[in-house]
mmCIF file of C-alpha atoms and ligand atoms in Angstrom:
data_model
loop_
_atom_site.group_PDB
_atom_site.id
_atom_site.type_symbol
_atom_site.label_atom_id
_atom_site.label_comp_id
_atom_site.label_asym_id
_atom_site.label_seq_id
_atom_site.Cartn_x
_atom_site.Cartn_y
_atom_site.Cartn_z
ATOM 1 C CA MET A 1 -27.055 -21.108 4.001
ATOM 2 C CA LYS A 2 -29.282 -18.127 3.147
ATOM 3 C CA LEU A 3 -27.057 -15.120 3.190
ATOM 4 C CA ILE A 4 -27.055 -11.416 2.295
ATOM 5 C CA LEU A 5 -23.795 -9.600 1.578
ATOM 6 C CA LEU A 6 -24.379 -5.965 2.429
ATOM 7 C CA GLY A 7 -21.967 -3.137 1.833
ATOM 8 C CA PRO A 8 -21.243 -0.047 -0.231
ATOM 9 C CA PRO A 9 -20.158 -0.160 -3.879
ATOM 10 C CA GLY A 10 -16.663 -1.657 -3.967
ATOM 11 C CA ALA A 11 -16.887 -3.269 -0.514
ATOM 12 C CA GLY A 12 -16.075 -6.669 -2.018
ATOM 13 C CA LYS A 13 -19.559 -8.211 -2.173
ATOM 14 C CA GLY A 14 -19.065 -9.723 -5.628
ATOM 15 C CA THR A 15 -15.498 -10.846 -4.905
ATOM 16 C CA GLN A 16 -16.494 -12.635 -1.703
ATOM 17 C CA ALA A 17 -19.773 -13.997 -3.109
ATOM 18 C CA LYS A 18 -17.879 -15.801 -5.893
ATOM 19 C CA MET A 19 -15.605 -17.468 -3.334
ATOM 20 C CA LEU A 20 -18.559 -18.475 -1.153
ATOM 21 C CA VAL A 21 -20.275 -20.036 -4.174
ATOM 22 C CA GLU A 22 -17.324 -22.417 -4.452
ATOM 23 C CA GLU A 23 -17.221 -23.048 -0.719
ATOM 24 C CA PHE A 24 -20.935 -23.815 -0.219
ATOM 25 C CA SER A 25 -22.152 -24.754 -3.750
ATOM 26 C CA ILE A 26 -25.043 -22.316 -3.566
ATOM 27 C CA PRO A 27 -25.792 -19.612 -6.168
ATOM 28 C CA GLN A 28 -24.772 -15.964 -6.073
ATOM 29 C CA ILE A 29 -27.734 -13.729 -6.875
ATOM 30 C CA SER A 30 -26.363 -10.357 -7.934
ATOM 31 C CA THR A 31 -29.059 -7.917 -9.040
ATOM 32 C CA GLY A 32 -26.300 -5.770 -10.575
ATOM 33 C CA ASP A 33 -25.106 -8.707 -12.746
ATOM 34 C CA ILE A 34 -28.682 -9.614 -13.745
ATOM 35 C CA LEU A 35 -29.439 -5.990 -14.695
ATOM 36 C CA ARG A 36 -26.149 -5.624 -16.634
ATOM 37 C CA ALA A 37 -27.007 -8.774 -18.608
ATOM 38 C CA ALA A 38 -30.445 -7.300 -19.417
ATOM 39 C CA VAL A 39 -28.823 -4.025 -20.548
ATOM 40 C CA LYS A 40 -26.392 -5.956 -22.758
ATOM 41 C CA ASP A 41 -29.211 -8.016 -24.300
ATOM 42 C CA GLY A 42 -31.271 -4.857 -24.897
ATOM 43 C CA THR A 43 -34.400 -6.296 -23.225
ATOM 44 C CA PRO A 44 -37.222 -3.867 -22.265
ATOM 45 C CA MET A 45 -36.135 -4.160 -18.624
ATOM 46 C CA GLY A 46 -32.513 -3.504 -19.597
ATOM 47 C CA LYS A 47 -33.474 -0.398 -21.564
ATOM 48 C CA LYS A 48 -35.358 0.953 -18.568
ATOM 49 C CA ALA A 49 -32.578 0.085 -16.085
ATOM 50 C CA LYS A 50 -29.706 1.513 -18.132
ATOM 51 C CA GLU A 51 -30.280 5.190 -17.397
ATOM 52 C CA TYR A 52 -30.541 4.620 -13.639
ATOM 53 C CA MET A 53 -27.398 2.487 -13.602
ATOM 54 C CA ASN A 54 -25.253 4.804 -15.698
ATOM 55 C CA THR A 55 -26.069 7.780 -13.497
ATOM 56 C CA GLY A 56 -25.468 5.862 -10.257
ATOM 57 C CA GLY A 57 -29.101 5.815 -9.125
ATOM 58 C CA LEU A 58 -31.173 2.841 -8.044
ATOM 59 C CA VAL A 59 -33.409 0.926 -10.432
ATOM 60 C CA PRO A 60 -37.048 1.134 -9.152
ATOM 61 C CA ASP A 61 -37.883 -1.264 -6.328
ATOM 62 C CA GLU A 62 -40.687 -3.062 -8.208
ATOM 63 C CA VAL A 63 -38.271 -4.086 -10.992
ATOM 64 C CA VAL A 64 -35.586 -5.598 -8.738
ATOM 65 C CA VAL A 65 -38.071 -7.106 -6.284
ATOM 66 C CA GLY A 66 -39.680 -8.990 -9.192
ATOM 67 C CA ILE A 67 -36.290 -10.221 -10.436
ATOM 68 C CA VAL A 68 -35.302 -11.595 -7.033
ATOM 69 C CA ARG A 69 -38.708 -13.094 -6.256
ATOM 70 C CA ASP A 70 -38.551 -15.120 -9.496
ATOM 71 C CA ARG A 71 -34.896 -16.068 -9.045
ATOM 72 C CA LEU A 72 -35.451 -17.401 -5.522
ATOM 73 C CA GLN A 73 -38.065 -19.852 -6.853
ATOM 74 C CA GLU A 74 -35.493 -21.601 -9.027
ATOM 75 C CA GLU A 75 -34.404 -25.043 -7.981
ATOM 76 C CA ASP A 76 -30.751 -24.190 -7.375
ATOM 77 C CA CYS A 77 -31.841 -21.961 -4.462
ATOM 78 C CA ASN A 78 -33.301 -24.897 -2.516
ATOM 79 C CA ASN A 79 -30.136 -25.340 -0.455
ATOM 80 C CA GLY A 80 -29.506 -21.642 -0.015
ATOM 81 C CA PHE A 81 -28.255 -18.547 -1.813
ATOM 82 C CA ILE A 82 -26.026 -15.513 -1.497
ATOM 83 C CA LEU A 83 -27.737 -12.211 -2.226
ATOM 84 C CA ASP A 84 -25.224 -9.656 -3.506
ATOM 85 C CA GLY A 85 -26.477 -6.083 -3.979
ATOM 86 C CA PHE A 86 -30.035 -6.837 -2.877
ATOM 87 C CA PRO A 87 -31.844 -5.569 -0.851
ATOM 88 C CA ARG A 88 -30.802 -1.939 -1.180
ATOM 89 C CA THR A 89 -33.795 -0.126 0.300
ATOM 90 C CA VAL A 90 -36.058 -0.798 3.262
ATOM 91 C CA ALA A 91 -38.915 -1.474 0.801
ATOM 92 C CA GLN A 92 -36.783 -4.171 -0.901
ATOM 93 C CA ALA A 93 -35.897 -5.706 2.475
ATOM 94 C CA ASP A 94 -39.592 -5.852 3.436
ATOM 95 C CA ALA A 95 -40.453 -7.423 0.076
ATOM 96 C CA LEU A 96 -37.693 -10.019 0.512
ATOM 97 C CA GLN A 97 -39.020 -10.877 3.941
ATOM 98 C CA ALA A 98 -42.501 -11.395 2.475
ATOM 99 C CA SER A 99 -41.172 -13.597 -0.384
ATOM 100 C CA LEU A 100 -39.169 -15.752 2.020
ATOM 101 C CA GLN A 101 -42.160 -16.138 4.314
ATOM 102 C CA GLU A 102 -44.295 -17.312 1.363
ATOM 103 C CA MET A 103 -41.659 -19.967 0.654
ATOM 104 C CA SER A 104 -41.369 -20.879 4.382
ATOM 105 C CA LYS A 105 -37.716 -19.840 4.359
ATOM 106 C CA GLU A 106 -35.726 -17.679 6.719
ATOM 107 C CA LEU A 107 -32.555 -15.650 6.329
ATOM 108 C CA ASP A 108 -29.593 -17.059 8.245
ATOM 109 C CA ARG A 109 -27.169 -14.156 8.158
ATOM 110 C CA VAL A 110 -26.498 -10.686 6.832
ATOM 111 C CA ILE A 111 -22.812 -9.860 6.561
ATOM 112 C CA SER A 112 -22.039 -6.163 6.387
ATOM 113 C CA LEU A 113 -18.643 -5.362 4.843
ATOM 114 C CA GLU A 114 -17.252 -2.071 6.109
ATOM 115 C CA VAL A 115 -14.747 -0.134 3.999
ATOM 116 C CA ASP A 116 -13.639 3.555 4.075
ATOM 117 C CA ALA A 117 -15.009 5.805 1.318
ATOM 118 C CA GLU A 118 -11.611 6.685 -0.203
ATOM 119 C CA ALA A 119 -10.593 3.027 -0.381
ATOM 120 C CA LEU A 120 -13.881 2.329 -2.194
ATOM 121 C CA VAL A 121 -13.102 4.899 -4.876
ATOM 122 C CA GLU A 122 -9.650 3.378 -5.420
ATOM 123 C CA ARG A 123 -11.095 -0.134 -5.610
ATOM 124 C CA LEU A 124 -13.780 0.829 -8.113
ATOM 125 C CA THR A 125 -11.615 2.919 -10.425
ATOM 126 C CA GLY A 126 -9.136 0.008 -10.599
ATOM 127 C CA ARG A 127 -11.692 -2.775 -11.023
ATOM 128 C CA ARG A 128 -11.628 -4.908 -14.160
ATOM 129 C CA THR A 129 -13.991 -7.784 -14.996
ATOM 130 C CA CYS A 130 -13.750 -10.657 -17.450
ATOM 131 C CA LYS A 131 -16.212 -10.348 -20.363
ATOM 132 C CA GLU A 132 -16.464 -14.117 -20.667
ATOM 133 C CA CYS A 133 -16.590 -15.614 -17.159
ATOM 134 C CA GLY A 134 -17.250 -12.560 -14.966
ATOM 135 C CA ARG A 135 -14.180 -13.068 -12.726
ATOM 136 C CA GLY A 136 -13.301 -9.762 -11.061
ATOM 137 C CA TYR A 137 -9.803 -8.257 -10.803
ATOM 138 C CA HIS A 138 -8.133 -5.105 -9.557
ATOM 139 C CA VAL A 139 -5.203 -3.503 -11.359
ATOM 140 C CA LYS A 140 -3.344 -3.094 -8.041
ATOM 141 C CA PHE A 141 -4.944 -5.333 -5.401
ATOM 142 C CA ASP A 142 -5.745 -8.409 -7.499
ATOM 143 C CA PRO A 143 -4.058 -8.073 -10.894
ATOM 144 C CA PRO A 144 -4.291 -10.711 -13.623
ATOM 145 C CA ARG A 145 -1.020 -12.445 -14.625
ATOM 146 C CA GLU A 146 -1.212 -10.724 -18.008
ATOM 147 C CA ALA A 147 -2.685 -7.198 -18.174
ATOM 148 C CA GLY A 148 -6.180 -7.135 -19.686
ATOM 149 C CA ILE A 149 -6.512 -10.951 -19.905
ATOM 150 C CA CYS A 150 -8.449 -13.261 -17.543
ATOM 151 C CA ASP A 151 -6.279 -15.848 -15.720
ATOM 152 C CA VAL A 152 -9.140 -18.347 -15.643
ATOM 153 C CA CYS A 153 -10.511 -18.349 -19.206
ATOM 154 C CA GLY A 154 -8.297 -16.027 -21.279
ATOM 155 C CA GLY A 155 -11.233 -13.621 -21.853
ATOM 156 C CA THR A 156 -10.776 -9.865 -22.282
ATOM 157 C CA LEU A 157 -11.115 -7.670 -19.199
ATOM 158 C CA PHE A 158 -13.338 -4.575 -19.273
ATOM 159 C CA GLN A 159 -14.121 -1.617 -17.038
ATOM 160 C CA ARG A 160 -17.751 -1.104 -15.967
ATOM 161 C CA ASP A 161 -19.530 1.987 -17.373
ATOM 162 C CA ASP A 162 -20.496 3.111 -13.851
ATOM 163 C CA ASP A 163 -16.911 2.906 -12.526
ATOM 164 C CA GLN A 164 -16.087 6.522 -13.458
ATOM 165 C CA GLU A 165 -15.221 8.709 -10.486
ATOM 166 C CA GLU A 166 -18.237 11.026 -10.745
ATOM 167 C CA THR A 167 -20.692 8.111 -10.949
ATOM 168 C CA ILE A 168 -18.876 6.300 -8.136
ATOM 169 C CA ARG A 169 -19.358 9.314 -5.821
ATOM 170 C CA LYS A 170 -23.067 9.386 -6.689
ATOM 171 C CA ARG A 171 -23.370 5.636 -5.978
ATOM 172 C CA LEU A 172 -21.682 6.116 -2.600
ATOM 173 C CA GLN A 173 -24.105 8.907 -1.753
ATOM 174 C CA VAL A 174 -27.088 6.777 -2.778
ATOM 175 C CA TYR A 175 -25.707 3.972 -0.617
ATOM 176 C CA SER A 176 -25.497 6.150 2.506
ATOM 177 C CA GLU A 177 -28.961 7.583 1.988
ATOM 178 C CA GLN A 178 -30.921 4.529 0.893
ATOM 179 C CA THR A 179 -29.003 1.347 1.748
ATOM 180 C CA ALA A 180 -27.042 2.073 4.952
ATOM 181 C CA PRO A 181 -30.321 2.133 6.979
ATOM 182 C CA LEU A 182 -30.477 -1.644 6.341
ATOM 183 C CA ILE A 183 -27.598 -2.105 8.782
ATOM 184 C CA SER A 184 -29.815 -1.182 11.717
ATOM 185 C CA TYR A 185 -32.779 -2.954 10.064
ATOM 186 C CA TYR A 186 -30.919 -6.275 10.151
ATOM 187 C CA ARG A 187 -29.249 -5.578 13.491
ATOM 188 C CA GLU A 188 -32.698 -5.238 15.009
ATOM 189 C CA ALA A 189 -33.723 -8.480 13.297
ATOM 190 C CA GLY A 190 -30.796 -10.180 15.085
ATOM 191 C CA VAL A 191 -29.083 -11.507 11.939
ATOM 192 C CA LEU A 192 -26.375 -8.887 11.316
ATOM 193 C CA MET A 193 -22.642 -9.602 11.413
ATOM 194 C CA GLU A 194 -20.322 -6.645 10.867
ATOM 195 C CA LEU A 195 -16.927 -7.244 9.325
ATOM 196 C CA ASP A 196 -13.868 -5.103 8.639
ATOM 197 C CA GLY A 197 -13.621 -5.213 4.840
ATOM 198 C CA MET A 198 -10.392 -3.153 4.711
ATOM 199 C CA GLN A 199 -8.151 -6.217 4.892
ATOM 200 C CA PRO A 200 -6.803 -8.166 1.907
ATOM 201 C CA ILE A 201 -9.258 -10.340 -0.053
ATOM 202 C CA PRO A 202 -8.139 -13.772 1.331
ATOM 203 C CA ILE A 203 -8.259 -12.492 4.911
ATOM 204 C CA VAL A 204 -11.776 -11.123 4.490
ATOM 205 C CA LYS A 205 -12.761 -14.519 3.087
ATOM 206 C CA GLU A 206 -11.305 -16.376 6.110
ATOM 207 C CA LYS A 207 -13.076 -13.991 8.496
ATOM 208 C CA ILE A 208 -16.409 -14.552 6.752
ATOM 209 C CA LEU A 209 -15.959 -18.320 6.926
ATOM 210 C CA SER A 210 -15.084 -18.237 10.602
ATOM 211 C CA LEU A 211 -18.040 -15.953 11.376
ATOM 212 C CA LEU A 212 -20.359 -18.346 9.559
ATOM 213 C CA GLN A 213 -18.889 -21.388 11.287
ATOM 214 C CA ALA A 214 -19.145 -19.769 14.714
ATOM 215 C CA SER A 215 -22.822 -18.953 14.273
HETATM 216 P P1 AP5 B 1 -23.976 -3.555 -8.395
HETATM 217 O O1 AP5 B 1 -23.429 -4.291 -9.541
HETATM 218 O O2 AP5 B 1 -24.567 -4.300 -7.275
HETATM 219 O O3 AP5 B 1 -22.853 -2.567 -7.886
HETATM 220 P P2 AP5 B 1 -22.508 -2.019 -6.410
HETATM 221 O O4 AP5 B 1 -23.386 -2.317 -5.285
HETATM 222 O O5 AP5 B 1 -22.285 -0.589 -6.671
HETATM 223 O O6 AP5 B 1 -21.340 -2.833 -5.979
HETATM 224 P P3 AP5 B 1 -20.086 -3.198 -6.814
HETATM 225 O O7 AP5 B 1 -20.387 -4.358 -7.686
HETATM 226 O O8 AP5 B 1 -19.575 -1.948 -7.462
HETATM 227 O O9 AP5 B 1 -19.083 -3.569 -5.642
HETATM 228 P P4 AP5 B 1 -18.762 -4.957 -4.926
HETATM 229 O O10 AP5 B 1 -19.058 -4.784 -3.469
HETATM 230 O O11 AP5 B 1 -19.399 -6.114 -5.623
HETATM 231 O O12 AP5 B 1 -17.195 -4.964 -5.100
HETATM 232 P P5 AP5 B 1 -16.238 -6.003 -5.869
HETATM 233 O O13 AP5 B 1 -16.221 -7.304 -5.154
HETATM 234 O O14 AP5 B 1 -16.493 -5.999 -7.326
HETATM 235 O O15 AP5 B 1 -25.066 -2.516 -8.919
HETATM 236 C C1 AP5 B 1 -24.844 -1.700 -10.027
HETATM 237 C C2 AP5 B 1 -26.060 -0.825 -10.290
HETATM 238 O O16 AP5 B 1 -27.194 -1.658 -10.593
HETATM 239 C C3 AP5 B 1 -26.527 0.035 -9.129
HETATM 240 O O17 AP5 B 1 -25.841 1.267 -9.069
HETATM 241 C C4 AP5 B 1 -28.017 0.212 -9.453
HETATM 242 O O18 AP5 B 1 -28.208 1.167 -10.465
HETATM 243 C C5 AP5 B 1 -28.384 -1.141 -10.016
HETATM 244 N N1 AP5 B 1 -28.843 -2.079 -8.968
HETATM 245 C C6 AP5 B 1 -28.243 -3.249 -8.604
HETATM 246 N N2 AP5 B 1 -28.922 -3.832 -7.609
HETATM 247 C C7 AP5 B 1 -29.976 -3.015 -7.339
HETATM 248 C C8 AP5 B 1 -31.020 -3.060 -6.384
HETATM 249 N N3 AP5 B 1 -31.113 -4.077 -5.515
HETATM 250 N N4 AP5 B 1 -31.908 -2.045 -6.382
HETATM 251 C C9 AP5 B 1 -31.836 -1.031 -7.263
HETATM 252 N N5 AP5 B 1 -30.867 -0.906 -8.174
HETATM 253 C C10 AP5 B 1 -29.937 -1.894 -8.216
HETATM 254 O O19 AP5 B 1 -14.827 -5.288 -5.562
HETATM 255 C C11 AP5 B 1 -14.505 -4.032 -6.150
HETATM 256 C C12 AP5 B 1 -13.035 -4.004 -6.529
HETATM 257 O O20 AP5 B 1 -12.241 -4.049 -5.346
HETATM 258 C C13 AP5 B 1 -12.564 -5.186 -7.392
HETATM 259 O O21 AP5 B 1 -11.627 -4.720 -8.307
HETATM 260 C C14 AP5 B 1 -11.912 -6.161 -6.379
HETATM 261 O O22 AP5 B 1 -10.866 -6.898 -6.968
HETATM 262 C C15 AP5 B 1 -11.368 -5.195 -5.332
HETATM 263 N N6 AP5 B 1 -11.440 -5.742 -3.977
HETATM 264 C C16 AP5 B 1 -12.435 -6.493 -3.431
HETATM 265 N N7 AP5 B 1 -12.152 -6.801 -2.150
HETATM 266 C C17 AP5 B 1 -10.962 -6.191 -1.868
HETATM 267 C C18 AP5 B 1 -10.129 -6.144 -0.695
HETATM 268 N N8 AP5 B 1 -10.493 -6.767 0.443
HETATM 269 N N9 AP5 B 1 -8.981 -5.435 -0.759
HETATM 270 C C19 AP5 B 1 -8.604 -4.791 -1.938
HETATM 271 N N10 AP5 B 1 -9.334 -4.828 -3.080
HETATM 272 C C20 AP5 B 1 -10.508 -5.518 -3.033
HETATM 273 MG MG1 MG B 2 -20.603 -6.332 -7.332
#
């Protein structure tokens, strides 16, 4: 299963990708997670990426294209992968196509999660993530049993630096200008599946699974 989860910030890409990892035993490749780890470790790439991320802009194409090209060569991608947050520009989508061709691989599906802008703001301002295991929560829609503590590993929950309302609005604008064109890009390629992402998390999951099974 070689899959892209497409959708605006807060659409549920990360939430659904983590569930699909368990379902299909294939890795989630989140460029956002990889970049945040680089920022945290203070690597040269992380230092460069930080300013783009904190202001809600996109990290330059050549940086993320290189990350994904290398990641796709790793052995755990042999049976498939879930791309979460990549590609985000037409140039990235073209580069992905070229990398897959070099490896004689083909994309199976692109699932586009559709969610209203105001719901996205509410989801992102209420998002919390575990520092230890990366499990995502929402203070209202998916709260942990104990506030601030991860149900799975007991780690502390934190709020992402870019989940402030002003930065969220900028990210949404960047999405409509630079990433939304990928919907027609993949529709024309015949691999797009559009899904109503406004429903509760378990229902979105079931819908994704039935779409994948039907195809
Ligand atoms: P990235 O980390 O990819 O952030 P994003 O695309 O803005 O997406 P999010 O992670 O915010 O949203 P999500 O769809 O994963 O939602 P989630 O499942 O967490 O990128 C961050 C930054 O890195 C970018 O701004 C850019 O600077 C840089 N970057 C990354 N990739 C790049 C690339 N390819 N090119 C250039 N730059 C790049 O859900 C959100 C919340 O909602 C959670 O609290 C969750 O519990 C809740 N929720 C989820 N589903 C539902 C539901 N169905 N109902 C109710 N609540 C829900
Ligand atoms: Mg995410």
